[in-house]
Amino acid sequence: MRLITHNMLQCHVKGCTKDNFPLKLEEIEIEELEAEFNADFIKSMLNRLDWKALAQTTFSLGIAQLPEEMPEELSDEMLEQLHHILLEIDITSGRMVCQGCNHVYPIRNGIPNMLLTESEV
Amino acid sequence: MSRPEHQAPAEIVYNDTEAKKYTVNTRIQAIQADMSYRALELLNLPEDKCCYLLDIGCGSGLSSEVLEDEGHVWVGVDISPSMLEVAQERDIQGDMFLQDIGDGFGFRPGTFDGAISISVIQWLCNADKKYHNPKKRLARFFSTLYSSLARGARAVFQFYPENPDQVELIVGSAMKCGFTGGLVVDYPNSSKAKKFYLCLFAGFADDPSNSP
Ligand SMILES: [Zn+2]
């Protein structure tokens, strides 16, 4: 799972609406990918990104130190850095933990397990 | 031939052996690709724009591959670990989740520019577990899908309805969750080639009542 998608993901346990985003990453292993840079795509995603969560996640993974707020003007260099963060960092294993309900979503072989139990749906 | 959704739950029908067989079958590959292109066409995305798309029931990625070939970034979900494993081994680049779509999605509001789904939603009419209630699962599926789509985005489902009641159940659930749209039937007069596409619109992009 790439970081762009982690930034879009919140806990989907029924009734979990508080502190359900971002899902905390634990014991994470990452691999770097190579993806074609498309500045327009990155720009089209900017208003959907939760910048604070992205800054927090990249910092905790030791990938990048983003400014606390999204800069008003993004330089080409910044767009390329964002491209790398969002589309070229792949989480291959570990887990995502909801800070609201403590549900654990394990990640194996790059695939997060989002299955819920009977009492969670 | 009996319908696969009558045999067992999807994650059982598409086990390791079947997942591989399914994916290397050139006839299936061609049909899945054709239907994926048609679904993509019905999404009516802006030309030459790289979009962020959801593939619902991506399986081994036959449909996702079409999205990727057309220049889009995609996220896929499927309930069959074997299918996802086959997808992982293929040369495709998307994010995949092991997920039961009847449990709903956890994507933040307005995440996707569109969604496609090939040969999947009829499965939601089944009750594979004792606590499964198809109506409730359809409602949870469509309501969480609606919120994860950008306003004005579309979701296109190719599916194999078993009877008119199933069509009504599925379309009715979607409408109750706020979607508009309806059914497109390709080759209606050919029993073999006939294909159903449910085309749903998640609100309108320019409607001021949609702005926060
Ligand atoms: Zn939660």
Short mmCIF file of C-alpha atoms and ligand atoms in Angstrom, two decimals:
data_model
loop_
_atom_site.label_atom_id
_atom_site.label_comp_id
_atom_site.label_asym_id
_atom_site.label_seq_id
_atom_site.Cartn_x
_atom_site.Cartn_y
_atom_site.Cartn_z
CA MET A 1 0.00 0.00 0.00
CA ARG A 2 1.35 3.38 -1.03
CA LEU A 3 1.18 6.37 1.30
CA ILE A 4 -1.35 8.17 -0.91
CA THR A 5 -3.88 5.49 -0.06
CA HIS A 6 -2.96 5.36 3.61
CA ASN A 7 -3.77 9.08 3.70
CA MET A 8 -7.28 8.37 2.37
CA LEU A 9 -8.01 5.57 4.78
CA GLN A 10 -9.94 5.73 8.02
CA CYS A 11 -11.23 2.99 10.29
CA HIS A 12 -14.47 1.47 8.98
CA VAL A 13 -15.59 -0.37 12.09
CA LYS A 14 -19.26 0.46 12.52
CA GLY A 15 -19.79 3.35 14.91
CA CYS A 16 -16.10 4.26 15.06
CA THR A 17 -16.19 7.95 14.21
CA LYS A 18 -13.78 9.51 16.70
CA ASP A 19 -9.98 9.44 16.29
CA ASN A 20 -10.49 7.02 13.38
CA PHE A 21 -7.94 8.82 11.18
CA PRO A 22 -5.09 8.49 10.41
CA LEU A 23 -4.57 4.83 11.16
CA LYS A 24 -1.35 4.54 13.15
CA LEU A 25 1.38 2.61 11.37
CA GLU A 26 3.33 0.13 13.49
CA GLU A 27 6.25 -2.18 12.81
CA ILE A 28 6.27 -1.06 9.22
CA GLU A 29 8.51 -2.35 6.48
CA ILE A 30 8.72 -0.31 3.31
CA GLU A 31 10.00 -0.78 -0.20
CA GLU A 32 10.68 1.93 -2.72
CA LEU A 33 8.87 1.80 -6.03
CA GLU A 34 9.39 3.71 -9.23
CA ALA A 35 6.38 5.52 -10.60
CA GLU A 36 6.09 7.94 -13.48
CA PHE A 37 5.90 11.55 -12.30
CA ASN A 38 2.69 13.33 -13.25
CA ALA A 39 2.53 16.84 -11.79
CA ASP A 40 -1.14 17.27 -12.74
CA PHE A 41 -2.11 14.14 -10.84
CA ILE A 42 -0.34 15.30 -7.69
CA LYS A 43 -2.00 18.71 -8.01
CA SER A 44 -5.41 17.09 -8.47
CA MET A 45 -4.91 15.18 -5.21
CA LEU A 46 -3.80 18.15 -3.10
CA ASN A 47 -7.26 19.20 -1.93
CA ARG A 48 -8.02 15.59 -0.96
CA LEU A 49 -4.86 15.09 1.07
CA ASP A 50 -4.88 15.54 4.79
CA TRP A 51 -1.60 17.39 5.04
CA LYS A 52 -1.23 17.18 8.79
CA ALA A 53 -1.67 13.41 8.73
CA LEU A 54 0.78 13.09 5.84
CA ALA A 55 3.41 15.20 7.63
CA GLN A 56 2.92 13.14 10.79
CA THR A 57 3.13 9.80 8.94
CA THR A 58 6.20 10.66 6.87
CA PHE A 59 7.94 12.01 9.96
CA SER A 60 7.16 8.90 12.04
CA LEU A 61 8.45 6.65 9.24
CA GLY A 62 11.59 8.77 8.93
CA ILE A 63 10.93 9.45 5.25
CA ALA A 64 10.62 13.20 5.11
CA GLN A 65 10.12 16.29 7.20
CA LEU A 66 7.27 18.17 5.56
CA PRO A 67 6.22 21.66 6.66
CA GLU A 68 3.40 21.58 9.21
CA GLU A 69 0.98 23.30 6.87
CA MET A 70 0.62 22.76 3.15
CA PRO A 71 2.57 25.57 1.45
CA GLU A 72 0.33 27.89 -0.56
CA GLU A 73 2.55 27.65 -3.61
CA LEU A 74 4.14 24.32 -4.38
CA SER A 75 7.43 24.46 -6.25
CA ASP A 76 8.24 21.81 -8.87
CA GLU A 77 10.74 20.40 -6.44
CA MET A 78 8.05 20.08 -3.77
CA LEU A 79 5.68 18.38 -6.22
CA GLU A 80 8.39 15.86 -7.06
CA GLN A 81 9.02 15.22 -3.40
CA LEU A 82 5.30 14.70 -2.86
CA HIS A 83 5.16 12.35 -5.83
CA HIS A 84 7.93 10.29 -4.26
CA ILE A 85 6.24 10.22 -0.86
CA LEU A 86 2.77 9.44 -2.16
CA LEU A 87 3.43 7.01 -5.00
CA GLU A 88 6.89 5.54 -4.50
CA ILE A 89 6.85 4.47 -0.86
CA ASP A 90 5.17 1.08 -0.54
CA ILE A 91 4.29 -0.43 2.80
CA THR A 92 4.92 -4.15 2.52
CA SER A 93 4.24 -5.32 6.07
CA GLY A 94 3.28 -4.18 9.53
CA ARG A 95 -0.05 -3.06 10.87
CA MET A 96 -2.44 -0.13 11.05
CA VAL A 97 -4.05 0.60 14.39
CA CYS A 98 -7.17 2.71 14.89
CA GLN A 99 -6.66 5.22 17.68
CA GLY A 100 -10.41 5.35 18.25
CA CYS A 101 -11.43 1.71 18.71
CA ASN A 102 -8.02 -0.04 18.75
CA HIS A 103 -8.89 -2.28 15.82
CA VAL A 104 -5.73 -3.68 14.27
CA TYR A 105 -5.50 -4.01 10.49
CA PRO A 106 -2.53 -6.30 9.72
CA ILE A 107 -0.55 -5.74 6.51
CA ARG A 108 0.98 -8.81 4.90
CA ASN A 109 2.67 -9.11 1.54
CA GLY A 110 1.72 -5.48 0.86
CA ILE A 111 -1.99 -6.13 1.41
CA PRO A 112 -3.85 -4.67 4.40
CA ASN A 113 -6.47 -6.99 5.86
CA MET A 114 -9.62 -4.89 6.28
CA LEU A 115 -11.93 -7.75 7.27
CA LEU A 116 -14.13 -7.08 10.28
CA THR A 117 -15.74 -9.41 12.77
CA GLU A 118 -19.48 -9.89 13.24
CA SER A 119 -19.61 -7.39 16.12
CA GLU A 120 -17.81 -4.71 14.12
CA VAL A 121 -20.20 -4.44 11.16
CA MET B 1 -23.21 -24.53 -15.57
CA SER B 2 -24.27 -23.35 -12.14
CA ARG B 3 -23.60 -19.76 -11.09
CA PRO B 4 -20.38 -19.45 -9.01
CA GLU B 5 -22.24 -17.45 -6.34
CA HIS B 6 -24.47 -20.50 -5.74
CA GLN B 7 -21.53 -22.78 -5.00
CA ALA B 8 -19.83 -21.18 -2.01
CA PRO B 9 -18.61 -17.78 -0.74
CA ALA B 10 -16.33 -15.95 -3.18
CA GLU B 11 -13.21 -16.48 -1.09
CA ILE B 12 -13.84 -20.25 -1.24
CA VAL B 13 -14.80 -20.44 -4.93
CA TYR B 14 -11.71 -18.46 -5.89
CA ASN B 15 -9.13 -20.50 -4.00
CA ASP B 16 -5.46 -20.82 -5.02
CA THR B 17 -6.08 -23.22 -7.87
CA GLU B 18 -9.13 -21.46 -9.25
CA ALA B 19 -7.53 -18.01 -8.94
CA LYS B 20 -4.60 -19.09 -11.10
CA LYS B 21 -6.82 -20.90 -13.61
CA TYR B 22 -9.10 -17.90 -13.86
CA THR B 23 -6.26 -15.49 -14.47
CA VAL B 24 -4.42 -17.46 -17.16
CA ASN B 25 -7.59 -18.31 -19.09
CA THR B 26 -7.29 -16.19 -22.22
CA ARG B 27 -11.02 -16.22 -22.90
CA ILE B 28 -11.76 -14.89 -19.42
CA GLN B 29 -8.95 -12.36 -19.77
CA ALA B 30 -10.42 -11.01 -23.00
CA ILE B 31 -13.98 -10.81 -21.67
CA GLN B 32 -12.87 -9.13 -18.41
CA ALA B 33 -10.74 -6.61 -20.34
CA ASP B 34 -13.61 -5.81 -22.75
CA MET B 35 -16.01 -5.21 -19.88
CA SER B 36 -13.44 -3.12 -18.01
CA TYR B 37 -12.90 -0.87 -21.05
CA ARG B 38 -16.66 -0.50 -21.41
CA ALA B 39 -17.03 0.37 -17.71
CA LEU B 40 -14.22 2.89 -18.00
CA GLU B 41 -15.93 4.43 -21.03
CA LEU B 42 -19.18 4.71 -19.06
CA LEU B 43 -17.29 6.48 -16.23
CA ASN B 44 -16.94 9.38 -18.65
CA LEU B 45 -13.73 10.73 -17.10
CA PRO B 46 -12.13 13.93 -18.42
CA GLU B 47 -9.92 13.12 -21.40
CA ASP B 48 -6.20 12.58 -20.78
CA LYS B 49 -6.57 13.12 -17.05
CA CYS B 50 -4.85 10.72 -14.67
CA CYS B 51 -7.54 9.84 -12.12
CA TYR B 52 -7.58 8.07 -8.75
CA LEU B 53 -9.94 5.11 -9.18
CA LEU B 54 -11.38 2.29 -7.11
CA ASP B 55 -11.73 -1.24 -8.51
CA ILE B 56 -14.37 -3.06 -6.47
CA GLY B 57 -13.71 -6.80 -6.48
CA CYS B 58 -10.43 -6.40 -8.37
CA GLY B 59 -9.67 -10.13 -8.14
CA SER B 60 -6.35 -10.92 -9.77
CA GLY B 61 -6.21 -7.45 -11.29
CA LEU B 62 -7.49 -8.17 -14.81
CA SER B 63 -9.75 -5.10 -14.63
CA SER B 64 -7.27 -2.99 -12.66
CA GLU B 65 -4.71 -3.57 -15.38
CA VAL B 66 -7.01 -1.82 -17.84
CA LEU B 67 -7.24 1.20 -15.52
CA GLU B 68 -3.46 1.25 -15.25
CA ASP B 69 -2.92 0.87 -18.99
CA GLU B 70 -5.19 3.87 -19.50
CA GLY B 71 -2.93 5.94 -17.24
CA HIS B 72 -4.88 5.94 -13.97
CA VAL B 73 -3.80 5.34 -10.39
CA TRP B 74 -5.95 2.63 -8.81
CA VAL B 75 -6.91 1.01 -5.55
CA GLY B 76 -8.49 -2.45 -5.56
CA VAL B 77 -10.39 -4.45 -2.97
CA ASP B 78 -11.24 -8.15 -3.01
CA ILE B 79 -12.35 -10.81 -0.57
CA SER B 80 -10.30 -13.64 -2.06
CA PRO B 81 -6.73 -13.84 -0.67
CA SER B 82 -5.81 -16.25 -3.48
CA MET B 83 -6.92 -13.81 -6.16
CA LEU B 84 -4.99 -10.97 -4.49
CA GLU B 85 -1.91 -13.15 -4.27
CA VAL B 86 -2.07 -13.80 -8.01
CA ALA B 87 -2.50 -10.04 -8.54
CA GLN B 88 0.58 -9.34 -6.40
CA GLU B 89 2.65 -11.64 -8.58
CA ARG B 90 1.65 -9.81 -11.74
CA ASP B 91 3.37 -6.73 -13.07
CA ILE B 92 0.78 -4.19 -11.95
CA GLN B 93 1.08 -1.24 -9.60
CA GLY B 94 -1.90 -0.52 -7.40
CA ASP B 95 -2.90 -0.72 -3.77
CA MET B 96 -4.89 -3.79 -2.86
CA PHE B 97 -6.98 -4.55 0.20
CA LEU B 98 -8.40 -7.79 1.51
CA GLN B 99 -11.92 -6.62 2.14
CA ASP B 100 -15.54 -7.72 2.29
CA ILE B 101 -17.40 -4.98 0.42
CA GLY B 102 -20.55 -5.81 2.38
CA ASP B 103 -18.77 -4.43 5.49
CA GLY B 104 -18.47 -1.05 3.76
CA PHE B 105 -15.46 1.12 2.96
CA GLY B 106 -13.30 3.30 5.16
CA PHE B 107 -12.14 5.77 2.53
CA ARG B 108 -12.42 9.42 3.51
CA PRO B 109 -15.17 11.49 1.86
CA GLY B 110 -14.49 12.48 -1.74
CA THR B 111 -11.45 10.22 -2.17
CA PHE B 112 -12.06 8.75 -5.64
CA ASP B 113 -12.67 10.20 -9.11
CA GLY B 114 -14.63 7.08 -10.00
CA ALA B 115 -15.13 3.38 -9.36
CA ILE B 116 -15.58 0.31 -11.53
CA SER B 117 -16.65 -3.19 -10.62
CA ILE B 118 -16.63 -6.17 -12.95
CA SER B 119 -18.77 -9.27 -12.31
CA VAL B 120 -19.03 -8.71 -8.57
CA ILE B 121 -22.07 -7.07 -7.01
CA GLN B 122 -24.47 -9.95 -7.57
CA TRP B 123 -22.45 -11.66 -4.81
CA LEU B 124 -23.85 -9.15 -2.32
CA CYS B 125 -27.30 -10.67 -2.78
CA ASN B 126 -26.02 -13.83 -1.04
CA ALA B 127 -26.04 -14.49 2.67
CA ASP B 128 -22.80 -16.47 3.12
CA LYS B 129 -22.65 -16.14 6.87
CA LYS B 130 -25.40 -16.62 9.40
CA TYR B 131 -25.37 -12.95 10.35
CA HIS B 132 -25.36 -11.72 6.74
CA ASN B 133 -28.39 -9.73 5.68
CA PRO B 134 -28.14 -8.85 1.95
CA LYS B 135 -30.25 -5.71 2.28
CA LYS B 136 -28.15 -4.37 5.13
CA ARG B 137 -24.92 -5.27 3.37
CA LEU B 138 -26.01 -3.56 0.15
CA ALA B 139 -27.00 -0.45 2.12
CA ARG B 140 -23.68 -0.34 3.96
CA PHE B 141 -21.80 -0.93 0.70
CA PHE B 142 -23.58 1.76 -1.32
CA SER B 143 -23.66 4.38 1.44
CA THR B 144 -19.94 4.12 2.20
CA LEU B 145 -19.14 4.02 -1.53
CA TYR B 146 -21.21 7.15 -2.09
CA SER B 147 -19.27 9.10 0.50
CA SER B 148 -15.88 7.88 -0.77
CA LEU B 149 -16.57 9.25 -4.26
CA ALA B 150 -15.92 12.88 -5.25
CA ARG B 151 -19.16 14.77 -5.95
CA GLY B 152 -20.12 14.24 -9.56
CA ALA B 153 -18.04 11.05 -9.81
CA ARG B 154 -19.54 7.89 -11.25
CA ALA B 155 -19.44 4.24 -10.31
CA VAL B 156 -20.04 1.65 -13.03
CA PHE B 157 -20.86 -1.97 -12.21
CA GLN B 158 -20.95 -4.74 -14.76
CA PHE B 159 -22.87 -7.55 -13.11
CA TYR B 160 -24.78 -10.77 -13.71
CA PRO B 161 -28.21 -10.42 -12.15
CA GLU B 162 -29.98 -13.69 -11.58
CA ASN B 163 -33.48 -12.31 -11.99
CA PRO B 164 -35.40 -9.00 -12.14
CA ASP B 165 -35.89 -9.03 -8.35
CA GLN B 166 -32.13 -8.92 -7.87
CA VAL B 167 -31.83 -5.96 -10.22
CA GLU B 168 -34.53 -4.18 -8.27
CA LEU B 169 -32.88 -4.98 -4.94
CA ILE B 170 -29.48 -3.70 -6.09
CA VAL B 171 -30.69 -0.60 -7.95
CA GLY B 172 -33.13 0.23 -5.15
CA SER B 173 -30.38 0.07 -2.48
CA ALA B 174 -28.15 2.34 -4.55
CA MET B 175 -30.91 4.94 -5.02
CA LYS B 176 -31.73 4.90 -1.30
CA CYS B 177 -28.11 5.79 -0.58
CA GLY B 178 -28.27 8.92 -2.73
CA PHE B 179 -27.07 7.68 -6.09
CA THR B 180 -28.88 8.55 -9.30
CA GLY B 181 -28.48 6.76 -12.61
CA GLY B 182 -29.66 3.47 -13.99
CA LEU B 183 -29.08 0.38 -16.01
CA VAL B 184 -27.35 0.22 -19.41
CA VAL B 185 -27.88 -3.05 -21.28
CA ASP B 186 -25.44 -3.89 -24.07
CA TYR B 187 -26.52 -6.38 -26.77
CA PRO B 188 -29.99 -6.77 -25.22
CA ASN B 189 -31.12 -9.20 -27.91
CA SER B 190 -28.28 -11.66 -27.59
CA SER B 191 -28.60 -14.10 -24.72
CA LYS B 192 -24.86 -14.81 -24.88
CA ALA B 193 -23.42 -11.32 -25.31
CA LYS B 194 -25.99 -9.42 -23.25
CA LYS B 195 -24.30 -7.38 -20.52
CA PHE B 196 -25.70 -5.32 -17.68
CA TYR B 197 -23.97 -2.15 -16.49
CA LEU B 198 -25.32 -0.24 -13.54
CA CYS B 199 -24.18 3.38 -13.94
CA LEU B 200 -24.40 5.44 -10.79
CA PHE B 201 -23.78 9.15 -10.24
CA ALA B 202 -22.69 10.44 -6.84
CA GLY B 203 -24.36 13.86 -6.88
CA PHE B 204 -23.35 16.64 -9.23
CA ALA B 205 -20.01 18.40 -9.30
CA ASP B 206 -21.45 21.90 -9.73
CA ASP B 207 -24.41 21.62 -7.40
CA PRO B 208 -23.92 24.29 -4.70
CA SER B 209 -25.86 22.18 -2.20
CA ASN B 210 -22.97 19.71 -2.30
CA SER B 211 -20.39 22.18 -1.07
CA PRO B 212 -19.52 21.93 2.60
ZN ZN C 1 -11.81 2.35 14.71
#
